[in-house]
Short mmCIF file of C-alpha atoms in Angstrom, two decimals:
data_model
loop_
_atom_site.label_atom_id
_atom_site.label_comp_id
_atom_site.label_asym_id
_atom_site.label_seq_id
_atom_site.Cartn_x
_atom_site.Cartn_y
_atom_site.Cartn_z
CA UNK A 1 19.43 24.84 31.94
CA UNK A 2 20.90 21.44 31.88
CA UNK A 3 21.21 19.24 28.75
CA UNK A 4 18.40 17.11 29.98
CA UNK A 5 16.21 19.94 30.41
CA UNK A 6 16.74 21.64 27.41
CA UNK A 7 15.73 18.72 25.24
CA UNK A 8 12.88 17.83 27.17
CA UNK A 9 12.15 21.47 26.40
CA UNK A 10 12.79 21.14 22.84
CA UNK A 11 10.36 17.87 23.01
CA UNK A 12 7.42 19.89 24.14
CA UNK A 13 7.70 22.76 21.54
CA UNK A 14 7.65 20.01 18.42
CA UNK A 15 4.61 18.64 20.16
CA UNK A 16 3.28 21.73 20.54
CA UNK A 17 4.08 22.57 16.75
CA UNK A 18 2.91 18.96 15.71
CA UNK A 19 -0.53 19.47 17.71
CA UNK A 20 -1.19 22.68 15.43
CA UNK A 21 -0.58 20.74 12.35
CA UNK A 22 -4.06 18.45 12.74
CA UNK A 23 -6.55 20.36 12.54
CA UNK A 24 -5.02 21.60 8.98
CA UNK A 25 -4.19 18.50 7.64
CA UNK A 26 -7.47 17.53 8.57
CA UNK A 27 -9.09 20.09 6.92
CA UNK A 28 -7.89 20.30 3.95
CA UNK A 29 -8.42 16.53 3.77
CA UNK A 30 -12.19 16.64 4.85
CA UNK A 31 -12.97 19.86 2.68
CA UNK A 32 -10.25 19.69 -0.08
CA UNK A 33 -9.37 16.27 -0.68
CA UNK A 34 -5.70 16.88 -0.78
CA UNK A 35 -3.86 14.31 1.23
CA UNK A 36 -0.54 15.88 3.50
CA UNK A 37 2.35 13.47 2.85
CA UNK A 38 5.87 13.20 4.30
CA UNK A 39 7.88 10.95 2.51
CA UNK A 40 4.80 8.85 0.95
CA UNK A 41 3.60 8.40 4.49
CA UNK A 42 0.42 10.01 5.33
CA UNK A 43 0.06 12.44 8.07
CA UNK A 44 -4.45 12.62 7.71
CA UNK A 45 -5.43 11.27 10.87
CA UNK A 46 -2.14 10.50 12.70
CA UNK A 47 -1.70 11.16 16.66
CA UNK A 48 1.21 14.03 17.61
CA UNK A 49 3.75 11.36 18.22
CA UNK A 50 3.03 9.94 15.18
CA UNK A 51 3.72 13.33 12.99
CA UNK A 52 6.74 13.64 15.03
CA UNK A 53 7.97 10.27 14.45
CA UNK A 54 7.50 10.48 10.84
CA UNK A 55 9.38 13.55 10.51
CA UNK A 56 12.15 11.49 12.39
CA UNK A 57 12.03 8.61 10.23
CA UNK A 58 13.05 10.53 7.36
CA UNK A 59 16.66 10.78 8.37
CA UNK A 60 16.49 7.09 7.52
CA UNK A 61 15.96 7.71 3.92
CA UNK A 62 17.30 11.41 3.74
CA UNK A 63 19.89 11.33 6.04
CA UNK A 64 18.73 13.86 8.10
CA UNK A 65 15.94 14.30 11.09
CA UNK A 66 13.28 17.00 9.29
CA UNK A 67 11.84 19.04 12.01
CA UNK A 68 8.27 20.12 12.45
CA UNK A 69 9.34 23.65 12.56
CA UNK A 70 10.81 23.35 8.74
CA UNK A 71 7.80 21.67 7.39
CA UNK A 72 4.72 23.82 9.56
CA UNK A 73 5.66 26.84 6.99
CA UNK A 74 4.55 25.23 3.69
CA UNK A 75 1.25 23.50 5.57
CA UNK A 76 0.41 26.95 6.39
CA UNK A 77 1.16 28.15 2.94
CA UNK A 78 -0.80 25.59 1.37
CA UNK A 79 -4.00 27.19 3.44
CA UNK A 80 -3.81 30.44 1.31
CA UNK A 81 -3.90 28.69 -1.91
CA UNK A 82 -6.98 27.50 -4.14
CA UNK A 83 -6.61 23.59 -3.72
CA UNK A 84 -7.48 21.02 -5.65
CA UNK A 85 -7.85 17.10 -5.00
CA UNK A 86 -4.38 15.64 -4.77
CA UNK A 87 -1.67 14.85 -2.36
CA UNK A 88 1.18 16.95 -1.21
CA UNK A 89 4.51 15.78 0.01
CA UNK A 90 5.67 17.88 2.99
CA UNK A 91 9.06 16.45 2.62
CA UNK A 92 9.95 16.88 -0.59
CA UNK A 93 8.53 20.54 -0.73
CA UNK A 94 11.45 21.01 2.38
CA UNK A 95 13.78 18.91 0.15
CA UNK A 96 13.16 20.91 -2.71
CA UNK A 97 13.25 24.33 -1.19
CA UNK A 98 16.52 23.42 0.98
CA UNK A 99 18.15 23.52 -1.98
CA UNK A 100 16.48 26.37 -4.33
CA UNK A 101 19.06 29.32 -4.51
CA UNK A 102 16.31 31.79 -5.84
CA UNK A 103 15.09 33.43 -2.53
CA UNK A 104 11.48 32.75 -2.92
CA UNK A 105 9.32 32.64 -0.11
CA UNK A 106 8.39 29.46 1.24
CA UNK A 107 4.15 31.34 -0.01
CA UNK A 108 5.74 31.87 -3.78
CA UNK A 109 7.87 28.65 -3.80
CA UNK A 110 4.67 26.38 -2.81
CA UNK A 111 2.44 28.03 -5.14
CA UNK A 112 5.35 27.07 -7.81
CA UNK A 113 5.21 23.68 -6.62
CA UNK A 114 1.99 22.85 -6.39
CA UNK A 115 0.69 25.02 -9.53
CA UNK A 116 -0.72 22.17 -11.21
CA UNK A 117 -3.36 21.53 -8.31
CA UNK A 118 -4.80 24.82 -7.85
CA UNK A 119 -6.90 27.56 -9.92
CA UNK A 120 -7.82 26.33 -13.42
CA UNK A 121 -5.35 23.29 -12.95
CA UNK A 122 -7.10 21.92 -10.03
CA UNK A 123 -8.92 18.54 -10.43
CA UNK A 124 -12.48 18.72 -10.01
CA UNK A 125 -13.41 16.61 -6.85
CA UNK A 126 -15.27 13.62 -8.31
CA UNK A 127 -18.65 11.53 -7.22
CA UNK A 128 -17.82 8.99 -4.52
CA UNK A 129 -17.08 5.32 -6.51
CA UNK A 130 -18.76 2.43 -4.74
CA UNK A 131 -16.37 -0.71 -3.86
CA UNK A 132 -17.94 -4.15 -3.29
CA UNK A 133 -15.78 -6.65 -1.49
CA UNK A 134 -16.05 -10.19 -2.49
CA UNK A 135 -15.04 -12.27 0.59
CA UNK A 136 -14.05 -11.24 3.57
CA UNK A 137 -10.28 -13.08 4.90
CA UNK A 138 -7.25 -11.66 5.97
CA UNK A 139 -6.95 -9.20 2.49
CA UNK A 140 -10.90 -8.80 2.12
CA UNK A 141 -10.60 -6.60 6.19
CA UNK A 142 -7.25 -5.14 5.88
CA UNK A 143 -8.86 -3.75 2.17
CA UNK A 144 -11.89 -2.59 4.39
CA UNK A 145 -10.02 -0.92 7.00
CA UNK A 146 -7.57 0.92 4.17
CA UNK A 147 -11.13 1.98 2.36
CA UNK A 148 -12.62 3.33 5.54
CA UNK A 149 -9.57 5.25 6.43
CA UNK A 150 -9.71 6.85 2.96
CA UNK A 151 -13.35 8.26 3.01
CA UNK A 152 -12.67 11.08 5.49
CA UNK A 153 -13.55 13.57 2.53
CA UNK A 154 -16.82 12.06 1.72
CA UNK A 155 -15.08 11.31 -1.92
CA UNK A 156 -13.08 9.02 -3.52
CA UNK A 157 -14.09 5.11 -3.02
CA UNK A 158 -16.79 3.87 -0.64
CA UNK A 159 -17.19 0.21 0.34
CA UNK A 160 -20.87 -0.39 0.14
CA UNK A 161 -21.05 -4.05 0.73
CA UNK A 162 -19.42 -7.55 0.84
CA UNK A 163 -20.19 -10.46 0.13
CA UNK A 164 -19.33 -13.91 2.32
CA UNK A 165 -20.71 -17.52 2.64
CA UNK A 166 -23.36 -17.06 4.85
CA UNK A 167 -21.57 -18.99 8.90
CA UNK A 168 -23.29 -20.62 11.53
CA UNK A 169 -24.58 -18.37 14.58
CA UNK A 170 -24.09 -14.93 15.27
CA UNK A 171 -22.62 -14.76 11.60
CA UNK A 172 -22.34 -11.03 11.04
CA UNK A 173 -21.07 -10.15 14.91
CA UNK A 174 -18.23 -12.26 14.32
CA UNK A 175 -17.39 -10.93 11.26
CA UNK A 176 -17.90 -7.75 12.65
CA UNK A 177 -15.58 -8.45 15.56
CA UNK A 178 -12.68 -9.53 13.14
CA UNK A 179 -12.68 -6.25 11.49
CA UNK A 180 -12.32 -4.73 14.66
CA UNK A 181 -9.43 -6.43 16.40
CA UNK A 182 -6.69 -8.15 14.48
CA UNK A 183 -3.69 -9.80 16.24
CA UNK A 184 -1.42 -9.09 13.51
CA UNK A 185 -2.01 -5.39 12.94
CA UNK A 186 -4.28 -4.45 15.98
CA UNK A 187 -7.07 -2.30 16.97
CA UNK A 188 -9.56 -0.65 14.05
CA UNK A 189 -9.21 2.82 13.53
CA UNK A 190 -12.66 4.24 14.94
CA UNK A 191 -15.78 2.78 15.71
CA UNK A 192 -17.91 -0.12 14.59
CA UNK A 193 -21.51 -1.38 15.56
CA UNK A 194 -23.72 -3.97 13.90
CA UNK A 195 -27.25 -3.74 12.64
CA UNK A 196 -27.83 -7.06 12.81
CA UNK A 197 -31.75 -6.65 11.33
CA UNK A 198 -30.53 -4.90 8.07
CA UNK A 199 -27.70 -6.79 7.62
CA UNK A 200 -24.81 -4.26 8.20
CA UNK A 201 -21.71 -2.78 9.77
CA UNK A 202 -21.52 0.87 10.01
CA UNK A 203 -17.64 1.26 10.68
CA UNK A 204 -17.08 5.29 10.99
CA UNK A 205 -20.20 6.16 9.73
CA UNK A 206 -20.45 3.78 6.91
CA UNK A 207 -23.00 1.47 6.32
CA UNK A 208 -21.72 -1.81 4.61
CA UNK A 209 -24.40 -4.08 3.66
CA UNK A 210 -23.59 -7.96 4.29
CA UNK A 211 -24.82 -9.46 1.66
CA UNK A 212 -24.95 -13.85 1.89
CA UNK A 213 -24.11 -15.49 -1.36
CA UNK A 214 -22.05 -18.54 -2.85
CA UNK A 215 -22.65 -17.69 -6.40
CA UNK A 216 -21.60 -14.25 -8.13
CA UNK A 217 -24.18 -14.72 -10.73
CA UNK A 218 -27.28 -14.66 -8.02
CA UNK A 219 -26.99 -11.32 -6.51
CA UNK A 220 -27.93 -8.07 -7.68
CA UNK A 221 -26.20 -5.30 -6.60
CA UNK A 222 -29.08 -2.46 -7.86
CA UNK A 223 -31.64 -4.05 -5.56
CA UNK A 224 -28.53 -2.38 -2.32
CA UNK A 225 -29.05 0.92 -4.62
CA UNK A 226 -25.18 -0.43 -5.58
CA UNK A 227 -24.20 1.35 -9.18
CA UNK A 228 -21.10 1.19 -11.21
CA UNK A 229 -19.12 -0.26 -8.14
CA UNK A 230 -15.64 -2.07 -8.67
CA UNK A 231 -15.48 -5.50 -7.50
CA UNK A 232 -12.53 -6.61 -5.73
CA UNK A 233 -12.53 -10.56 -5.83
CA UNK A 234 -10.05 -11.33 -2.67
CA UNK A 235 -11.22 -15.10 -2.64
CA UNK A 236 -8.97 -16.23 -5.26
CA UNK A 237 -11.54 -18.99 -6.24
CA UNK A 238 -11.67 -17.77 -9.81
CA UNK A 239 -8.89 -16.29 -11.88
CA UNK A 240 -9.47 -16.63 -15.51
CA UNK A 241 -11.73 -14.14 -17.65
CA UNK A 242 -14.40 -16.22 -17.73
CA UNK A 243 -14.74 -17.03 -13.99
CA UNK A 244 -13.69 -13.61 -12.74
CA UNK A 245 -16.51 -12.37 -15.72
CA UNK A 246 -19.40 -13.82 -13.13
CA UNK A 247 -18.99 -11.23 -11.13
CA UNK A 248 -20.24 -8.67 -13.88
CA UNK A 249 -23.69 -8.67 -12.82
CA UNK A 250 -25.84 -5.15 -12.90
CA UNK A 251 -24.42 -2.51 -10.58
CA UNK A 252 -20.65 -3.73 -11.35
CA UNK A 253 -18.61 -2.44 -13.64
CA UNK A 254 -15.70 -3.50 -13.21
CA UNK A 255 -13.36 -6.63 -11.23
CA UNK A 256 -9.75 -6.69 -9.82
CA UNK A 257 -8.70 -9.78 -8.68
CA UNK A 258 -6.23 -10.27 -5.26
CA UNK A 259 -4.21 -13.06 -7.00
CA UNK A 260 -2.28 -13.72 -10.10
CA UNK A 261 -4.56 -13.37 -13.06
CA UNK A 262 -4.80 -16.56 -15.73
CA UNK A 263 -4.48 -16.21 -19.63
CA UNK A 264 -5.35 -12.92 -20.91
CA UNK A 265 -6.31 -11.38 -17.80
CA UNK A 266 -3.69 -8.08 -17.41
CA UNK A 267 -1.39 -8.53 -13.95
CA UNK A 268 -0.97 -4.99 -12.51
CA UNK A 269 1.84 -3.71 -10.23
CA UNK A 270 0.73 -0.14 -9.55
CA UNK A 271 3.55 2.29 -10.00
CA UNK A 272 5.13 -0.26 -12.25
CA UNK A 273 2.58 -0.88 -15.38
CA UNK A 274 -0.78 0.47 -14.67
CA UNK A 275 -1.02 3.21 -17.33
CA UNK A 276 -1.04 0.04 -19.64
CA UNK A 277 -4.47 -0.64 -18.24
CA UNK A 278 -7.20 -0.09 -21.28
CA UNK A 279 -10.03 1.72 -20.58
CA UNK A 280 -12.34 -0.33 -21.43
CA UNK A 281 -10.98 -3.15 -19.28
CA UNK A 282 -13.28 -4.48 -16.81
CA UNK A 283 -10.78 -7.27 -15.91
CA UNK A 284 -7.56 -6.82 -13.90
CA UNK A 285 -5.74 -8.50 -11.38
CA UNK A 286 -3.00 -7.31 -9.16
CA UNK A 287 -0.56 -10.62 -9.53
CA UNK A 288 0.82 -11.27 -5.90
CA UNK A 289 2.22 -9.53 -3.10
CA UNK A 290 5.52 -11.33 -4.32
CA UNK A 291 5.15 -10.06 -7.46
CA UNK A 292 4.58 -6.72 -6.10
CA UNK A 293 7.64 -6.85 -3.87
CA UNK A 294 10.53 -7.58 -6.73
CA UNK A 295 9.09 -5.72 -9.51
CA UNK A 296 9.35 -2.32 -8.59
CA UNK A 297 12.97 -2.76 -7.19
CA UNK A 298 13.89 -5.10 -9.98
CA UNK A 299 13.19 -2.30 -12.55
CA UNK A 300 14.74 0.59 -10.54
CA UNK A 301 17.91 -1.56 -11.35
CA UNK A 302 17.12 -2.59 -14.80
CA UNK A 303 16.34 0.99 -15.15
CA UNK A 304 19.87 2.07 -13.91
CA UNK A 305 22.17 -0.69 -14.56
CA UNK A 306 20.42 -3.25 -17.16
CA UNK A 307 19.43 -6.66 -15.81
CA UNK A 308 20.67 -9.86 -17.20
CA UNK A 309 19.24 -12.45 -15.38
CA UNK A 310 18.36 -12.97 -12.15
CA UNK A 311 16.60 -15.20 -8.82
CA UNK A 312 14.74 -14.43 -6.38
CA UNK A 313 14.17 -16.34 -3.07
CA UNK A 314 11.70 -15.92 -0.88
CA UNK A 315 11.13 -16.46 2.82
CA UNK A 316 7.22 -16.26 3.47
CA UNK A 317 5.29 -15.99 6.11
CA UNK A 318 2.33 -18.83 6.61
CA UNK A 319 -0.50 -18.33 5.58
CA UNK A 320 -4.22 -19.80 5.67
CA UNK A 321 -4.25 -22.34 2.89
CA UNK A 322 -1.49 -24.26 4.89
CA UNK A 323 -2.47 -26.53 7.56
CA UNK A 324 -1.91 -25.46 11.92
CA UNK A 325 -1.21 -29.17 12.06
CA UNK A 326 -0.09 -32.02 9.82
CA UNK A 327 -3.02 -32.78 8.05
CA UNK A 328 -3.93 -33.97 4.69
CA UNK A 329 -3.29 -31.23 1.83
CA UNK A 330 -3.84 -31.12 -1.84
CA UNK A 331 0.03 -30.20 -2.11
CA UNK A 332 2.42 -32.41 -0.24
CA UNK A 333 4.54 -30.26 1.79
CA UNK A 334 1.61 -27.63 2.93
CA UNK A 335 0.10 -30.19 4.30
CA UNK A 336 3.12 -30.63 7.19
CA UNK A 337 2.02 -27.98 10.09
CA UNK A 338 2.97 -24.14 9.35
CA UNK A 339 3.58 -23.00 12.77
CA UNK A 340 6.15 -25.67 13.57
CA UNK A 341 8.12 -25.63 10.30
CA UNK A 342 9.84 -24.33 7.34
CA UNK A 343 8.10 -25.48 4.55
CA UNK A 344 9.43 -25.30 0.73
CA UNK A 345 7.18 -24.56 -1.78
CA UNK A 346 6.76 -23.23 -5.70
CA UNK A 347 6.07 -19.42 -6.12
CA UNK A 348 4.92 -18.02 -9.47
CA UNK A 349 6.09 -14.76 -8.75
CA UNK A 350 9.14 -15.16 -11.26
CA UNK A 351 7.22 -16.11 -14.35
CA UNK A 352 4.93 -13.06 -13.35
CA UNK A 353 7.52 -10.16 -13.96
CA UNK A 354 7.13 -10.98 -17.84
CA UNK A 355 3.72 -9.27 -17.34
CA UNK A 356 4.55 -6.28 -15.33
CA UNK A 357 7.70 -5.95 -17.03
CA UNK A 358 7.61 -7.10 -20.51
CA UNK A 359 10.38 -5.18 -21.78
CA UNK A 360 12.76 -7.06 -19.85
CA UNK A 361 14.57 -9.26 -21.14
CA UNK A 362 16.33 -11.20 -18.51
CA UNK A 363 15.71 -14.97 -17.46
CA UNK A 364 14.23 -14.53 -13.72
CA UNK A 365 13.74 -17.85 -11.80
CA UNK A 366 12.11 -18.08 -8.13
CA UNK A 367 11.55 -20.13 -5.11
CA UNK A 368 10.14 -20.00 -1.83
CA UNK A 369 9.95 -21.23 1.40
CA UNK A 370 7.42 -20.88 4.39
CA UNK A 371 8.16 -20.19 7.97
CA UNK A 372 6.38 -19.80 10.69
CA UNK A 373 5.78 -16.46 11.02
CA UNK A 374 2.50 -15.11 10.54
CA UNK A 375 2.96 -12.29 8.54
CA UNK A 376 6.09 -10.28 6.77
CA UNK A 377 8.02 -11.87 4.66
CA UNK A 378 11.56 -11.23 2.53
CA UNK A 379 12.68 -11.45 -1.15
CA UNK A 380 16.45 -11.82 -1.80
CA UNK A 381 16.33 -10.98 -5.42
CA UNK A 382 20.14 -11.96 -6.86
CA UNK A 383 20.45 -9.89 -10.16
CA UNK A 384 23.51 -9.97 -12.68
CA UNK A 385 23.59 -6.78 -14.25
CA UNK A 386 24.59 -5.11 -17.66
CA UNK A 387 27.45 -3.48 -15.98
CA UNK A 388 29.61 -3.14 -13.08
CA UNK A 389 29.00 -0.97 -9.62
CA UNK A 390 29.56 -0.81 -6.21
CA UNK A 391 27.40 -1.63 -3.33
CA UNK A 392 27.59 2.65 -2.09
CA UNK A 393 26.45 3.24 -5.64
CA UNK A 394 23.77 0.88 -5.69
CA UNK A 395 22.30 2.33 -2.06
CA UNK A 396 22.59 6.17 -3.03
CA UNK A 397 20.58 5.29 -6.23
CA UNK A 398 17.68 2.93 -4.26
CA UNK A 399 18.06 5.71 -1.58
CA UNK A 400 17.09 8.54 -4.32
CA UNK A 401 14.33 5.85 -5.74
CA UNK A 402 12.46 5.92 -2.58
CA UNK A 403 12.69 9.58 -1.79
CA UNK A 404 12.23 11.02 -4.80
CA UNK A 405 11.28 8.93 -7.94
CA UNK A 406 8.00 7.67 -8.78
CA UNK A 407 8.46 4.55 -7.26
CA UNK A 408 8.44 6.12 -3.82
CA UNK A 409 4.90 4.82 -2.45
CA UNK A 410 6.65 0.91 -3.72
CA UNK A 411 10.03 1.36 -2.64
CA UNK A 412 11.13 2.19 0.75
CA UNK A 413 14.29 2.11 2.20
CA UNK A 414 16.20 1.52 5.54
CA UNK A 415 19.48 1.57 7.54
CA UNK A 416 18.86 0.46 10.71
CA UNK A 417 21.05 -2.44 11.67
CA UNK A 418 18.86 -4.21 13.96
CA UNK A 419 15.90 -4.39 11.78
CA UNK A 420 13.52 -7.42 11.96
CA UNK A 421 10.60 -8.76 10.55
CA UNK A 422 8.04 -7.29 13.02
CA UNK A 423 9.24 -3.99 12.65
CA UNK A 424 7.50 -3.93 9.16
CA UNK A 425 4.16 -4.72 9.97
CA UNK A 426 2.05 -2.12 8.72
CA UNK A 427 4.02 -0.91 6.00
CA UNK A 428 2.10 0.54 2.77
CA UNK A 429 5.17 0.02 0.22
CA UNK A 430 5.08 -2.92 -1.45
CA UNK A 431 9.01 -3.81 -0.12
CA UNK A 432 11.65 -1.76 1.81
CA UNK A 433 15.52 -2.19 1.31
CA UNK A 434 17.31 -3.23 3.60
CA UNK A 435 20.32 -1.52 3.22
CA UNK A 436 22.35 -2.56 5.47
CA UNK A 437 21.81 -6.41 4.11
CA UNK A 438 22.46 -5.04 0.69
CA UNK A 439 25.63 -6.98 -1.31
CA UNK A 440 27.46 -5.57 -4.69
CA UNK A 441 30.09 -6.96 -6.20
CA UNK A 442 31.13 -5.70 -10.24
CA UNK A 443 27.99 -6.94 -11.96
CA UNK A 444 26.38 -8.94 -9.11
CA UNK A 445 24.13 -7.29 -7.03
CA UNK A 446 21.43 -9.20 -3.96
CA UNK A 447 18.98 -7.31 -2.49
CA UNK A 448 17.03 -8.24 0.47
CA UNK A 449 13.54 -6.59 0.07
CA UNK A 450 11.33 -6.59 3.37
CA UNK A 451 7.39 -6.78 3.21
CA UNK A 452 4.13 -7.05 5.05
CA UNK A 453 2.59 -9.74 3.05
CA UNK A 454 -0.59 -8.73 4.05
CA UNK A 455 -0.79 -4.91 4.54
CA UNK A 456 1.96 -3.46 2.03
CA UNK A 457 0.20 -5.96 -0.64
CA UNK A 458 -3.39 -4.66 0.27
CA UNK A 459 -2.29 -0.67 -0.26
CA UNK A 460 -1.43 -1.67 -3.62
CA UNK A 461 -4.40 -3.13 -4.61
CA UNK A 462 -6.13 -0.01 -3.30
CA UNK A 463 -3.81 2.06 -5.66
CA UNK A 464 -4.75 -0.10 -8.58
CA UNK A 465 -8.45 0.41 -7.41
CA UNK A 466 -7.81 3.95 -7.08
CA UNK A 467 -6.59 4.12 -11.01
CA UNK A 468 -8.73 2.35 -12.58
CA UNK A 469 -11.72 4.42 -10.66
CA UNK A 470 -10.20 8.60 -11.81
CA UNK A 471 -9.42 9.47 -8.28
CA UNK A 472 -6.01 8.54 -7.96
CA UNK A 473 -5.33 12.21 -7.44
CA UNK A 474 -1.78 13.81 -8.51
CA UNK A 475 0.91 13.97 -6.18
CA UNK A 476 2.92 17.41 -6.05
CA UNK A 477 5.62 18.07 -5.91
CA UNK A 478 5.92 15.77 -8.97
CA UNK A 479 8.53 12.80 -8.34
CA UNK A 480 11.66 13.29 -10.92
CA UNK A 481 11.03 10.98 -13.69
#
């Protein structure tokens, strides 16, 4: 057999193995709720070449190619065992069992792992939570799609409805047909038909109500059988308490916001500061996708090496409150046309780390320009730190933050050295390190910290809605602390 042939042959048998992994990851997602993860990245609902791809990618973070043949074992292991809700990492049971010298099975060694989500431990599968969108733009569909794909178990969250300014025409097809193909990120997951006489879209089987309104205080959410939903405001048209409060109307309990929050109102960077969220809150916004892109890296390395001070610059994609041609514009500059320029602006993402961070105490200033790109954009956060390292230091210890820490679903990480813009479209963390753009000198360390603007920002405003709601289920095994 020549070399050719004999990975061609090797080709087939992954597929082969990778084709017998769906029907159990999507089984234990549609009658378990537990979530298969490899490296943060979800395998529920992902093609053969996409399992096989994702094992791939992990040599990017671990070093090493993991092969469907290592990780098969412990999905078939997790079959025998009384499940719980909650998501389980493929890779890091392999990582983990790589290197335990006890002889376990891979059976006993996965029961170890995953103790905490099965038997008595297990966490009871909870009433579906209903989600009410509250506009419907380039966040408002990518937050639709990412709630659709997530109610394959019949649990969790459920959009129910949005709510838009009512358009000329065939209002509701349109809006239908945006949801459905996106230039940016592509075809819709599934199917989606319009009932144009009840006002709906059924997209995979669920029926969103359309509901026409230009005033948050008018419409009543009981009268769409709508109860205790969460209201995500992605209109940014209020963000104080009291205009974000006229969306507490009966059937809502509760509103995050897709935009800094003013005054009092608690920004949220989920895997950063969400546990400070009270209870009783029925306020929250997620700050900006900015924000969300430094602050988890920025306190990996406070975390590691104490931060001093620090700037960020950021290179942004356009977006839609800029002008397609010069035209006039509250704001001087965004006024000049988006596609044919780089345009600098202010960014508040600086002063926002105070809020997600307030234990650090470091001066962090910011700036940004536009370019015309239409979505991804980079932070170069430029930190002086508390003491002095080396740039191999720095990477191993981002590297390890992204694998195995509980920043993994923020932080990614990367080596390839050919890596653009467009290949992060799509991305769920909220930024990816570029490693190989990555300088460290003593106490001066730059970062360049990829991010889809759009999609990477969205996922974490589903994680936030996922928290404040109970079923942000635990992930095993647990990330080292």
């Amino acid at each position: 057999m020549t070399a050719t042939e004999d990975s061609f042959t090797n080709w087939k048998t992954r597929e082969e193995i990778a084709e017998s992994m769906i029907p159990i990851i999507g089984k234990l997602h549609r009658e378990r709720d537990v979530t298969i993860l490899l490296h943060s990245r979800s395998l529920v609902n992902k093609s053969v070449v996409s399992i096989l791809k994702t094992h791939r990618f992990a040599r990017q973070i671990a070093g090493a190619e993991l092969s469907v043949t290592e990780t098969l074992p412990f999905l078939h292991a997790l079959t025998a065992l009384d499940l719980g809700p909650s998501q389980i990492d493929l890779g890091i049971l392999a990582e983990a069992y790589r290197s335990d010298d006890r002889g376990l099975s891979v059976g006993d060694f996965t029961a170890e792992a995953v103790a905490g989500a099965t038997g008595d431990n297990k966490t009871e599968r909870r009433e579906a939570r209903d989600v009410v969108l509250y506009g419907f733009g380039r966040i408002g569909r990518l937050l639709a799609r990412l709630l659709i794909e997530k109610t394959g178990s019949g649990n969790g969250l459920r959009l129910r409805a949005i709510v838009v300014r009512k358009g000329a025409g065939q209002d509701i097809v349109k809006r239908a047909s945006l949801l459905r193909r996106d230039s940016i990120h592509g075809q819709f997951q599934g199917t989606i038909t319009v009932d144009e006489a009840n006002s709906r879209i059924i997209a995979n089987g669920n029926e969103i109500q359309v509901i026409y309104s230009d005033d948050p205080t008018a419409v009543d959410y009981t009268a769409h059988g709508i109860k205790n939903a969460i209201l995500i405001d992605n209109t940014g048209r209020w963000r104080d308490r009291e205009g974000l409060s006229r969306h507490l109307r009966p059937g809502i309990a509760k509103v995050v916001l897709t935009a800094p929050g003013k005054g009092d109102v608690p920004n949220i960077v989920h895997g950063v500061n969400q546990d400070t969220i009270k209870p009783d809150e029925q306020i929250i916004s997620c700050a900006s996708c900015t924000t969300n892109a430094i602050v988890p890296p920025l306190k990996a390395m406070a975390d590691e090496y104490g931060v001093l001070r620090g700037h960020v610059e950021t290179v942004h994609s356009f977006t839609n409150d800029q002008n397609l041609l010069d035209n006039y514009h509250n704001s001087d500059r965004r006024g000049r046309s988006a596609p044919l320029n780089m345009v600098i602006t202010e960014t508040g993402a600086a002063s926002a780390v105070t809020k997600a961070l307030p234990d650090l105490d470091a001066k962090i200033t910011g700036s940004s320009i536009r370019v015309p790109v239409p979505d991804v954009s980079i932070a170069i956060l430029n930190l002086q730190l508390a003491r002095g390292t080396n740039r191999e230091e720095v990477l191993e210890h981002l590297r390890n933050v992204s694998l195995t820490s509980p920043l993994r679903r923020q932080i990614d990480f990367i080596t390839a050295p050919d890596a653009v813009s467009s290949d992060f479209i799509g991305s769920r963390h909220a930024s990816i390190v570029d490693a190989g753009a990555t300088k460290v000198e003593g106490d001066n360390a730059i970062l360049y910290l990829w991010y889809d603007n759009e999609f990477g920002y969205s996922s974490q405003v589903i994680r936030v809605v996922q928290h404040v709601s109970g079923v942000e289920y635990p992930t095993y095994p647990a990330p080292a602390v």
